[in-house]
Amino acid sequence: MENHFNDQRTECSSSSDSNDCQRVDQYGFERAEDFNYESYEEFMSRHLDVVTRRSKKWSKLLQGTVKVEKNVKVKRYVRKGVPCEHRTQIWMAASGAQDQLDRNPGYYHSLLKAEHDPKIEEGMNFIAGYLLIITKDEEKSFWLMDALLGKILPDYYTPTMLGLKMDQEVLGELVRMKVPAVWQVMNRHDAMWTLVVSRWFICLYIDILPVETVLRIWDCLFYEGSKILFRVALTLIRHHQNLISQAQSLPEICECFKQITHGEYVEDCHTFMQKIFMEPGGLSTATITKLRKMCRNRITSV
């Protein structure tokens, strides 16, 4: 990872137009017009030291092995961040994508030769793009996508998007329990959760939060499952509950939800990831399962 950033700095310094280089990040994404370069440089000076230390610990933990056991130590390591050079291996192993690839050799390439349904082309390009950036491998990206659609986020990207609708309602129930002030303002203005958080869930925070923060979220998403999406959303909402609670109209609520995904709070991925496992408090799988069943019945009975 450190070499990756150093390579980028070398390319920028030798470029005939350094301004063009500054407009994109290390992954090739264009930065916002109000991007704070001073804050970013301050963060990166700390970030690289952390990443270097984590990389050494991960290399020692893995010691050339392909298999990755799920245990308390690995879970702790994942929550602290997977170095870029190990991300593909950890995502593939933790999600079950590697097992699927091993069981189905050549399957992806056979699909490339088959006739394609135009109805399903390009629908997942934003997620596929992130996967390709990390894995640099089409076949592995395909199986990671398969793990996301088939196991981690079932019914999210189907025609009815029932899973997505259900989880948005689940978030509303969690906010009612954990951040009642925000739930009250949403209820008072008849604000539907789909208006303010649908892009958070359907894009898995791509183009919502900074790239490094998104990748850290995905580390946990592939290892721990979809519960991480709720932790991120609850942390953003709880941390900014005073701002949201002051909204006087539906447009103001929508603007607040845009604001809370920007700034130093989400740019420092290390601190933010610590917060998502602290601020929302307990969030058991049993609770999520119970709420999903309730919300699914509510949606399908309409």
CSV table of C-alpha atoms in Angstrom, one decimal, residues 150 224 264:
chain,number,residue,atom,x,y,z
A,150,GLY,CA,-26.2,-14.7,-3.3
A,224,GLU,CA,-19.0,-10.4,9.0
A,264,GLU,CA,-13.2,14.8,8.7
